[in-house]
Coordinates of C-alpha atoms and ligand atoms in Angstrom, one line a residue:
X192 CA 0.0 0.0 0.0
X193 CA 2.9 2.3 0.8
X194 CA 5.0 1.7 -2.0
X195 CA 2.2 2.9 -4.4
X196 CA 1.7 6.4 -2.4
X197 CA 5.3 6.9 -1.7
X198 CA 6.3 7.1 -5.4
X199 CA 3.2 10.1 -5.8
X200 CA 4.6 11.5 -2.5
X201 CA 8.1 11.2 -4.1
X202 CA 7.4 13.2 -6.9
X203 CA 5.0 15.0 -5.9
X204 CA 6.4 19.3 -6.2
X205 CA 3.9 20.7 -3.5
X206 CA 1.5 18.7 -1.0
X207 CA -1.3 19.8 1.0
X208 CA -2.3 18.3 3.8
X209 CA -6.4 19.1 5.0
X210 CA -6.3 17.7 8.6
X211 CA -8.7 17.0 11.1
X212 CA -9.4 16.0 14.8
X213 CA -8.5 12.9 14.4
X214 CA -4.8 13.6 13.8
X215 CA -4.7 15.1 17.4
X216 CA -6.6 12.0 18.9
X217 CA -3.3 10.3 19.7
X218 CA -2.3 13.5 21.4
X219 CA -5.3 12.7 23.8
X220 CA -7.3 15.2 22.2
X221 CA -10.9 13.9 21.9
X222 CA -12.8 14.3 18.3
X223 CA -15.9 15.6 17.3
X224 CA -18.1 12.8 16.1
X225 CA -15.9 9.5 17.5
X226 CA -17.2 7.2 19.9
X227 CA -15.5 9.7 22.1
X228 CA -16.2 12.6 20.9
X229 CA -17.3 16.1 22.0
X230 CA -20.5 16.0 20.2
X231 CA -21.5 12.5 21.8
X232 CA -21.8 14.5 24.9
X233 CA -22.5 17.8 24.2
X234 CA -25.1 19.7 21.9
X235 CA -22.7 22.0 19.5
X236 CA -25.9 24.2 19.5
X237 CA -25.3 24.9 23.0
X238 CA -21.5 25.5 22.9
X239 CA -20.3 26.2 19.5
X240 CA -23.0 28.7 17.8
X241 CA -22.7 32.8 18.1
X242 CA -26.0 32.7 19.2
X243 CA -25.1 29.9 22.0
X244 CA -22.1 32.2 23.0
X245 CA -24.3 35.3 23.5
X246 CA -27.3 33.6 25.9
X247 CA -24.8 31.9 27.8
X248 CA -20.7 33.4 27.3
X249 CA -19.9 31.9 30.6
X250 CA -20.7 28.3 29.6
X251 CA -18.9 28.4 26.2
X252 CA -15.7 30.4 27.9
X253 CA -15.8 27.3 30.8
X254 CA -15.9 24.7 28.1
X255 CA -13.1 26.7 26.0
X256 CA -11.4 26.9 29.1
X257 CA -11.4 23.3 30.0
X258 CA -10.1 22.1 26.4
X259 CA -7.6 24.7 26.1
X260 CA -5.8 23.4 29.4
X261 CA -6.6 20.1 27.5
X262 CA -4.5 21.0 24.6
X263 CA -2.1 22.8 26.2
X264 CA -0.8 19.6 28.5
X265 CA -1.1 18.1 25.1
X266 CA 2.0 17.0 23.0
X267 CA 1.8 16.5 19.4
X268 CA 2.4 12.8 18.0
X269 CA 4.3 10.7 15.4
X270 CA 1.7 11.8 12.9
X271 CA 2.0 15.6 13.1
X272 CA 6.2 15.3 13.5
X273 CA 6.2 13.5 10.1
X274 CA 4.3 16.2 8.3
X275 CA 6.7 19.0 10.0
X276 CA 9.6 16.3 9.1
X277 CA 7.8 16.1 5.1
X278 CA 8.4 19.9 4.8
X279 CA 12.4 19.6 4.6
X280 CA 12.1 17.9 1.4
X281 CA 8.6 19.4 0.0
X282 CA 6.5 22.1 -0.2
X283 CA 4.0 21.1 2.4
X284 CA 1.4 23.1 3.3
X285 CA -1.1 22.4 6.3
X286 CA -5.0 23.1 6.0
X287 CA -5.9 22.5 9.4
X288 CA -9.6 22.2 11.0
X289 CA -7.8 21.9 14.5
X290 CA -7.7 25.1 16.8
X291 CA -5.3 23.1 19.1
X292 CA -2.2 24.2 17.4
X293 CA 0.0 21.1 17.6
X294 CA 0.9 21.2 14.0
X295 CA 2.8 24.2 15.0
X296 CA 4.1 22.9 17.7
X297 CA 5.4 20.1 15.8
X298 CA 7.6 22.7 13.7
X299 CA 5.1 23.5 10.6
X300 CA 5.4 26.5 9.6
X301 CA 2.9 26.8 6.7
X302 CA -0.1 26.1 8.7
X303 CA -3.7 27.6 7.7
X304 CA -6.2 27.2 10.8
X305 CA -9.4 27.1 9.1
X306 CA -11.5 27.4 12.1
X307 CA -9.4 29.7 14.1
X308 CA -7.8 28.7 16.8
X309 CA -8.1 28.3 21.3
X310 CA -5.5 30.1 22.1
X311 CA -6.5 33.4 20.2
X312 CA -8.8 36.1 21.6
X313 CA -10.8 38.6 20.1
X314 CA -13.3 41.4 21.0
X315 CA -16.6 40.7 19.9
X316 CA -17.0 44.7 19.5
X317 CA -13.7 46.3 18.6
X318 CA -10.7 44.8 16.6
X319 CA -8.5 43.8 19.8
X320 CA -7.3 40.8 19.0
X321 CA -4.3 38.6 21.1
X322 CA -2.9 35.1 22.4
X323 CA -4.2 34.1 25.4
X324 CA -1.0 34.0 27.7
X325 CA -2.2 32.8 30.9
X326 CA -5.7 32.2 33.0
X327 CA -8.5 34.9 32.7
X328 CA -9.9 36.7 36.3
X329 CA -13.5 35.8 35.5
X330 CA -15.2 34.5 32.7
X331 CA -16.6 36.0 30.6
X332 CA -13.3 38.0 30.2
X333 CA -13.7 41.7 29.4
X334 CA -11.9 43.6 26.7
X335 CA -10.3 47.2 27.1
X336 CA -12.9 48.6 25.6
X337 CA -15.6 47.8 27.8
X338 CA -17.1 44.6 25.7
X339 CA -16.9 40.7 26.4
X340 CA -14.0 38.5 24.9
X341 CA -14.6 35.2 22.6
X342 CA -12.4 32.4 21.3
X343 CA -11.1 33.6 18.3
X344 CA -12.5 30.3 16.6
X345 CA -15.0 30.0 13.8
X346 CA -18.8 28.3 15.3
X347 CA -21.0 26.6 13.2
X348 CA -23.2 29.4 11.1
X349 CA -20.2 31.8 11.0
X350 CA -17.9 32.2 8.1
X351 CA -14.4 30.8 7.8
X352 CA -11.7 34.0 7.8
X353 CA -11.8 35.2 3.9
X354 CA -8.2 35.7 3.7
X355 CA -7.2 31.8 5.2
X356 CA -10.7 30.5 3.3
X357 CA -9.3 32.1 -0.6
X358 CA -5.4 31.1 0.6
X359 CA -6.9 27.7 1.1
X360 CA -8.7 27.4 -2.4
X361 CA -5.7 28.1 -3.9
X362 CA -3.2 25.4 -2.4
X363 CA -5.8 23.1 -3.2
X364 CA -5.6 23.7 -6.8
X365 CA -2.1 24.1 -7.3
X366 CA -0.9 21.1 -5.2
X367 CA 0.0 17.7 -7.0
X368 CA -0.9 15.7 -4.0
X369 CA -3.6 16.4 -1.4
X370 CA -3.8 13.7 2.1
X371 CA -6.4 14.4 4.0
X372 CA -6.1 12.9 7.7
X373 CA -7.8 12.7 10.4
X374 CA -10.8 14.1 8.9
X375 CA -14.7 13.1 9.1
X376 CA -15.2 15.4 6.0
X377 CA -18.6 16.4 7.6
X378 CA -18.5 20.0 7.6
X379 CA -18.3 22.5 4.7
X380 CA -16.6 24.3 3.9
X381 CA -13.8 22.5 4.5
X382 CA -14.9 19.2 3.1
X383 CA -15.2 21.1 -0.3
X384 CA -11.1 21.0 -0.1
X385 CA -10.6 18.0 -1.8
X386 CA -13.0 18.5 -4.5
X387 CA -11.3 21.7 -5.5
X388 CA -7.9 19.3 -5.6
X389 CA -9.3 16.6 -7.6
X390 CA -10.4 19.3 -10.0
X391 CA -7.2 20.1 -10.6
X392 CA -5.2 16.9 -11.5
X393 CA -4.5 16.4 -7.4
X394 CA -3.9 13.0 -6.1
X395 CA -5.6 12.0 -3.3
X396 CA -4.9 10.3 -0.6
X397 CA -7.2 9.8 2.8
X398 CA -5.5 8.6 6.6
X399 CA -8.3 7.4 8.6
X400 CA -9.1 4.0 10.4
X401 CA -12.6 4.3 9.7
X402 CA -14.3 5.2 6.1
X403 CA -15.7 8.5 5.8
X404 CA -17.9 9.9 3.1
X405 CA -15.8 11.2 0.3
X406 CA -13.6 7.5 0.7
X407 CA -14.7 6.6 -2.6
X408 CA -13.6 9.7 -4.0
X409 CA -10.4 9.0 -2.8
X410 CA -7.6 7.8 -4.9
X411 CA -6.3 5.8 -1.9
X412 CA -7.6 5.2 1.5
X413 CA -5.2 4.3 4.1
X414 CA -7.3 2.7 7.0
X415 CA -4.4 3.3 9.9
X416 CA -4.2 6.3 12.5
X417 CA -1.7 9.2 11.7
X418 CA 0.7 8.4 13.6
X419 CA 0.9 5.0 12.5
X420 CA 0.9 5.3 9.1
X421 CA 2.6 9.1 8.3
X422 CA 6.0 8.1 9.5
X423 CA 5.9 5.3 7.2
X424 CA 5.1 7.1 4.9
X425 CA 8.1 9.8 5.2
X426 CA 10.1 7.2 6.3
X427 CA 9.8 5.2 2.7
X428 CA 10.2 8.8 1.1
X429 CA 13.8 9.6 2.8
X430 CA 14.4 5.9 2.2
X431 CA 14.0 7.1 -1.9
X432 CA 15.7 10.6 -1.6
Ligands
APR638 N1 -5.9 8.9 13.2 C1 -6.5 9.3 12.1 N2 -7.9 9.6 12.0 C2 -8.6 9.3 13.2 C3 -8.0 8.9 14.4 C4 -6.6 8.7 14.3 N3 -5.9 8.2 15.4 N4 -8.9 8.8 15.3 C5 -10.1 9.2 14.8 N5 -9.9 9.5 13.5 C6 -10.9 10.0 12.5 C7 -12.3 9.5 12.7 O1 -12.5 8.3 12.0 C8 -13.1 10.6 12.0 O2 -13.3 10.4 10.6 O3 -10.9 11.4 12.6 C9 -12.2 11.9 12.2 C10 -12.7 12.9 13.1 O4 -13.9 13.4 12.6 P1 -14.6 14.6 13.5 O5 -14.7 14.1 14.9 O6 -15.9 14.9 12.7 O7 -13.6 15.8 13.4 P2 -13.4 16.8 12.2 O8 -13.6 16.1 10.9 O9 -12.1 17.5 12.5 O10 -14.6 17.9 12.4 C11 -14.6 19.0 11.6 O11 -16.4 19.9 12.9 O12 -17.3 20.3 15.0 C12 -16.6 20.9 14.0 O13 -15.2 22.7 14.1 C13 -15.2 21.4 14.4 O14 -13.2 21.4 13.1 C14 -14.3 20.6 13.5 C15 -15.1 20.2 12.4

Protein backbone atom coordinates (compact mmCIF):
# COMPACT_ATOMS: atom_id res chain seq x y z
CA UNK A 1 0.00 0.00 0.00
CA UNK A 2 2.86 2.33 0.85
CA UNK A 3 5.03 1.67 -1.98
CA UNK A 4 2.25 2.94 -4.39
CA UNK A 5 1.65 6.39 -2.39
CA UNK A 6 5.31 6.86 -1.70
CA UNK A 7 6.30 7.08 -5.41
CA UNK A 8 3.23 10.10 -5.83
CA UNK A 9 4.61 11.53 -2.52
CA UNK A 10 8.09 11.22 -4.10
CA UNK A 11 7.37 13.22 -6.87
CA UNK A 12 5.04 15.05 -5.92
CA UNK A 13 6.37 19.25 -6.20
CA UNK A 14 3.92 20.66 -3.51
CA UNK A 15 1.46 18.72 -0.98
CA UNK A 16 -1.35 19.84 1.02
CA UNK A 17 -2.33 18.25 3.76
CA UNK A 18 -6.38 19.10 4.97
CA UNK A 19 -6.28 17.70 8.63
CA UNK A 20 -8.69 17.03 11.11
CA UNK A 21 -9.44 16.02 14.77
CA UNK A 22 -8.54 12.93 14.39
CA UNK A 23 -4.84 13.62 13.82
CA UNK A 24 -4.66 15.13 17.35
CA UNK A 25 -6.60 12.00 18.91
CA UNK A 26 -3.29 10.29 19.72
CA UNK A 27 -2.34 13.53 21.40
CA UNK A 28 -5.30 12.66 23.81
CA UNK A 29 -7.31 15.17 22.24
CA UNK A 30 -10.87 13.87 21.92
CA UNK A 31 -12.75 14.26 18.29
CA UNK A 32 -15.86 15.57 17.26
CA UNK A 33 -18.14 12.83 16.11
CA UNK A 34 -15.88 9.52 17.50
CA UNK A 35 -17.15 7.20 19.90
CA UNK A 36 -15.54 9.71 22.15
CA UNK A 37 -16.18 12.63 20.87
CA UNK A 38 -17.26 16.12 21.99
CA UNK A 39 -20.47 16.00 20.20
CA UNK A 40 -21.53 12.50 21.80
CA UNK A 41 -21.79 14.48 24.88
CA UNK A 42 -22.51 17.79 24.25
CA UNK A 43 -25.07 19.73 21.86
CA UNK A 44 -22.66 22.03 19.51
CA UNK A 45 -25.92 24.17 19.54
CA UNK A 46 -25.29 24.88 23.05
CA UNK A 47 -21.46 25.51 22.86
CA UNK A 48 -20.25 26.22 19.48
CA UNK A 49 -22.97 28.69 17.84
CA UNK A 50 -22.69 32.79 18.14
CA UNK A 51 -26.03 32.72 19.20
CA UNK A 52 -25.13 29.93 22.04
CA UNK A 53 -22.15 32.16 23.00
CA UNK A 54 -24.31 35.28 23.53
CA UNK A 55 -27.31 33.58 25.89
CA UNK A 56 -24.79 31.88 27.84
CA UNK A 57 -20.73 33.37 27.32
CA UNK A 58 -19.90 31.86 30.62
CA UNK A 59 -20.65 28.30 29.62
CA UNK A 60 -18.88 28.43 26.17
CA UNK A 61 -15.68 30.38 27.86
CA UNK A 62 -15.81 27.28 30.78
CA UNK A 63 -15.88 24.72 28.05
CA UNK A 64 -13.12 26.68 25.97
CA UNK A 65 -11.37 26.88 29.07
CA UNK A 66 -11.39 23.29 30.00
CA UNK A 67 -10.09 22.12 26.38
CA UNK A 68 -7.59 24.66 26.12
CA UNK A 69 -5.83 23.43 29.36
CA UNK A 70 -6.61 20.08 27.48
CA UNK A 71 -4.51 20.95 24.58
CA UNK A 72 -2.11 22.80 26.21
CA UNK A 73 -0.76 19.65 28.50
CA UNK A 74 -1.13 18.07 25.07
CA UNK A 75 1.96 17.03 23.04
CA UNK A 76 1.79 16.52 19.35
CA UNK A 77 2.37 12.83 17.98
CA UNK A 78 4.33 10.73 15.42
CA UNK A 79 1.66 11.80 12.90
CA UNK A 80 2.04 15.60 13.12
CA UNK A 81 6.22 15.32 13.49
CA UNK A 82 6.20 13.52 10.08
CA UNK A 83 4.26 16.16 8.28
CA UNK A 84 6.68 18.96 10.02
CA UNK A 85 9.56 16.27 9.08
CA UNK A 86 7.83 16.05 5.10
CA UNK A 87 8.36 19.88 4.83
CA UNK A 88 12.36 19.60 4.55
CA UNK A 89 12.08 17.85 1.40
CA UNK A 90 8.60 19.37 0.03
CA UNK A 91 6.53 22.07 -0.24
CA UNK A 92 4.01 21.13 2.41
CA UNK A 93 1.39 23.13 3.32
CA UNK A 94 -1.11 22.40 6.34
CA UNK A 95 -5.01 23.06 5.97
CA UNK A 96 -5.85 22.50 9.43
CA UNK A 97 -9.58 22.23 10.99
CA UNK A 98 -7.81 21.88 14.49
CA UNK A 99 -7.73 25.06 16.76
CA UNK A 100 -5.35 23.13 19.12
CA UNK A 101 -2.24 24.22 17.41
CA UNK A 102 0.01 21.11 17.62
CA UNK A 103 0.89 21.23 14.00
CA UNK A 104 2.79 24.24 15.02
CA UNK A 105 4.11 22.91 17.69
CA UNK A 106 5.44 20.08 15.76
CA UNK A 107 7.55 22.70 13.70
CA UNK A 108 5.06 23.47 10.64
CA UNK A 109 5.41 26.49 9.57
CA UNK A 110 2.89 26.82 6.69
CA UNK A 111 -0.10 26.06 8.69
CA UNK A 112 -3.72 27.64 7.72
CA UNK A 113 -6.22 27.25 10.77
CA UNK A 114 -9.40 27.11 9.15
CA UNK A 115 -11.46 27.36 12.14
CA UNK A 116 -9.38 29.68 14.07
CA UNK A 117 -7.78 28.66 16.85
CA UNK A 118 -8.07 28.26 21.34
CA UNK A 119 -5.45 30.14 22.10
CA UNK A 120 -6.50 33.39 20.16
CA UNK A 121 -8.85 36.06 21.60
CA UNK A 122 -10.77 38.65 20.09
CA UNK A 123 -13.33 41.45 21.03
CA UNK A 124 -16.63 40.74 19.85
CA UNK A 125 -16.97 44.73 19.47
CA UNK A 126 -13.68 46.35 18.59
CA UNK A 127 -10.71 44.84 16.58
CA UNK A 128 -8.52 43.78 19.81
CA UNK A 129 -7.27 40.75 19.02
CA UNK A 130 -4.33 38.61 21.13
CA UNK A 131 -2.94 35.09 22.39
CA UNK A 132 -4.21 34.09 25.45
CA UNK A 133 -0.95 34.02 27.73
CA UNK A 134 -2.21 32.78 30.93
CA UNK A 135 -5.72 32.24 32.95
CA UNK A 136 -8.53 34.90 32.72
CA UNK A 137 -9.86 36.68 36.31
CA UNK A 138 -13.49 35.82 35.46
CA UNK A 139 -15.24 34.49 32.69
CA UNK A 140 -16.57 35.96 30.61
CA UNK A 141 -13.28 37.96 30.15
CA UNK A 142 -13.70 41.72 29.39
CA UNK A 143 -11.91 43.62 26.72
CA UNK A 144 -10.34 47.23 27.06
CA UNK A 145 -12.92 48.58 25.57
CA UNK A 146 -15.57 47.76 27.82
CA UNK A 147 -17.13 44.57 25.69
CA UNK A 148 -16.92 40.69 26.40
CA UNK A 149 -14.01 38.47 24.89
CA UNK A 150 -14.62 35.15 22.60
CA UNK A 151 -12.43 32.43 21.29
CA UNK A 152 -11.07 33.55 18.30
CA UNK A 153 -12.50 30.35 16.65
CA UNK A 154 -15.03 30.01 13.76
CA UNK A 155 -18.83 28.32 15.30
CA UNK A 156 -21.04 26.65 13.24
CA UNK A 157 -23.20 29.45 11.14
CA UNK A 158 -20.24 31.75 11.01
CA UNK A 159 -17.86 32.23 8.05
CA UNK A 160 -14.38 30.85 7.84
CA UNK A 161 -11.70 34.02 7.78
CA UNK A 162 -11.83 35.19 3.94
CA UNK A 163 -8.18 35.70 3.73
CA UNK A 164 -7.16 31.81 5.21
CA UNK A 165 -10.71 30.51 3.28
CA UNK A 166 -9.26 32.07 -0.60
CA UNK A 167 -5.37 31.10 0.61
CA UNK A 168 -6.86 27.67 1.12
CA UNK A 169 -8.70 27.36 -2.42
CA UNK A 170 -5.71 28.15 -3.94
CA UNK A 171 -3.25 25.44 -2.35
CA UNK A 172 -5.80 23.13 -3.17
CA UNK A 173 -5.64 23.67 -6.83
CA UNK A 174 -2.14 24.09 -7.28
CA UNK A 175 -0.92 21.06 -5.24
CA UNK A 176 -0.02 17.73 -7.02
CA UNK A 177 -0.95 15.67 -4.00
CA UNK A 178 -3.60 16.36 -1.36
CA UNK A 179 -3.85 13.71 2.07
CA UNK A 180 -6.40 14.43 4.00
CA UNK A 181 -6.13 12.88 7.70
CA UNK A 182 -7.85 12.68 10.41
CA UNK A 183 -10.79 14.09 8.93
CA UNK A 184 -14.75 13.12 9.10
CA UNK A 185 -15.19 15.37 6.00
CA UNK A 186 -18.62 16.36 7.57
CA UNK A 187 -18.48 20.01 7.64
CA UNK A 188 -18.33 22.54 4.67
CA UNK A 189 -16.60 24.28 3.87
CA UNK A 190 -13.80 22.47 4.54
CA UNK A 191 -14.91 19.24 3.11
CA UNK A 192 -15.17 21.07 -0.27
CA UNK A 193 -11.14 21.05 -0.11
CA UNK A 194 -10.56 18.00 -1.77
CA UNK A 195 -12.98 18.49 -4.55
CA UNK A 196 -11.31 21.66 -5.54
CA UNK A 197 -7.94 19.29 -5.60
CA UNK A 198 -9.29 16.55 -7.60
CA UNK A 199 -10.36 19.30 -10.03
CA UNK A 200 -7.25 20.08 -10.56
CA UNK A 201 -5.18 16.88 -11.53
CA UNK A 202 -4.47 16.43 -7.44
CA UNK A 203 -3.87 12.98 -6.15
CA UNK A 204 -5.62 12.05 -3.33
CA UNK A 205 -4.93 10.29 -0.58
CA UNK A 206 -7.20 9.79 2.76
CA UNK A 207 -5.49 8.56 6.60
CA UNK A 208 -8.30 7.41 8.61
CA UNK A 209 -9.08 3.99 10.42
CA UNK A 210 -12.57 4.28 9.74
CA UNK A 211 -14.31 5.23 6.11
CA UNK A 212 -15.66 8.46 5.84
CA UNK A 213 -17.87 9.87 3.10
CA UNK A 214 -15.76 11.20 0.29
CA UNK A 215 -13.58 7.50 0.73
CA UNK A 216 -14.65 6.60 -2.60
CA UNK A 217 -13.57 9.73 -4.04
CA UNK A 218 -10.41 8.99 -2.79
CA UNK A 219 -7.59 7.83 -4.91
CA UNK A 220 -6.29 5.84 -1.94
CA UNK A 221 -7.58 5.19 1.52
CA UNK A 222 -5.20 4.30 4.14
CA UNK A 223 -7.34 2.66 6.99
CA UNK A 224 -4.45 3.33 9.85
CA UNK A 225 -4.22 6.25 12.54
CA UNK A 226 -1.74 9.22 11.73
CA UNK A 227 0.72 8.40 13.63
CA UNK A 228 0.92 4.99 12.46
CA UNK A 229 0.90 5.35 9.07
CA UNK A 230 2.63 9.08 8.33
CA UNK A 231 5.96 8.11 9.55
CA UNK A 232 5.93 5.28 7.15
CA UNK A 233 5.10 7.11 4.88
CA UNK A 234 8.08 9.80 5.24
CA UNK A 235 10.11 7.17 6.31
CA UNK A 236 9.81 5.20 2.69
CA UNK A 237 10.24 8.79 1.11
CA UNK A 238 13.75 9.59 2.79
CA UNK A 239 14.41 5.95 2.19
CA UNK A 240 13.98 7.11 -1.95
CA UNK A 241 15.73 10.59 -1.65
N1 LIG B 1 -5.88 8.89 13.17
C1 LIG B 1 -6.55 9.31 12.05
N2 LIG B 1 -7.88 9.56 12.03
C2 LIG B 1 -8.58 9.35 13.17
C3 LIG B 1 -7.96 8.90 14.37
C4 LIG B 1 -6.56 8.68 14.33
N3 LIG B 1 -5.91 8.24 15.43
N4 LIG B 1 -8.94 8.80 15.34
C5 LIG B 1 -10.10 9.18 14.76
N5 LIG B 1 -9.89 9.50 13.46
C6 LIG B 1 -10.86 9.97 12.47
C7 LIG B 1 -12.28 9.50 12.69
O1 LIG B 1 -12.51 8.25 12.03
C8 LIG B 1 -13.08 10.63 12.02
O2 LIG B 1 -13.31 10.35 10.65
O3 LIG B 1 -10.90 11.37 12.59
C9 LIG B 1 -12.17 11.85 12.15
C10 LIG B 1 -12.65 12.89 13.14
O4 LIG B 1 -13.86 13.41 12.63
P1 LIG B 1 -14.62 14.55 13.45
O5 LIG B 1 -14.70 14.13 14.90
O6 LIG B 1 -15.87 14.86 12.70
O7 LIG B 1 -13.64 15.82 13.43
P2 LIG B 1 -13.41 16.82 12.23
O8 LIG B 1 -13.58 16.14 10.91
O9 LIG B 1 -12.13 17.50 12.47
O10 LIG B 1 -14.61 17.88 12.43
C11 LIG B 1 -14.63 19.00 11.58
O11 LIG B 1 -16.40 19.93 12.93
O12 LIG B 1 -17.28 20.33 15.03
C12 LIG B 1 -16.60 20.89 13.97
O13 LIG B 1 -15.17 22.75 14.12
C13 LIG B 1 -15.24 21.38 14.40
O14 LIG B 1 -13.19 21.44 13.12
C14 LIG B 1 -14.27 20.61 13.52
C15 LIG B 1 -15.14 20.19 12.35
Amino acid sequence: MFESVSDLIRDAEKIVFVTGAGISQESGIPTFRGKDGYWRKYDPMQLATIDAFYKNPKLVWEWYEDRRKNILAAHPNKGHLAISDLAKYKDVIVLTQNIDGLHQRAGSNQVLELHGSIIRIKCTVCDFKDNITDSFDGLPPKCKCGEILRPDVVWFGEALPQDIWHDAINHAKSCDVMIIVGTSLAVSPANTLPIFAKQNGAVLIEVNPERTVMSEYMDLSITETSANALPQLISLLEFRR
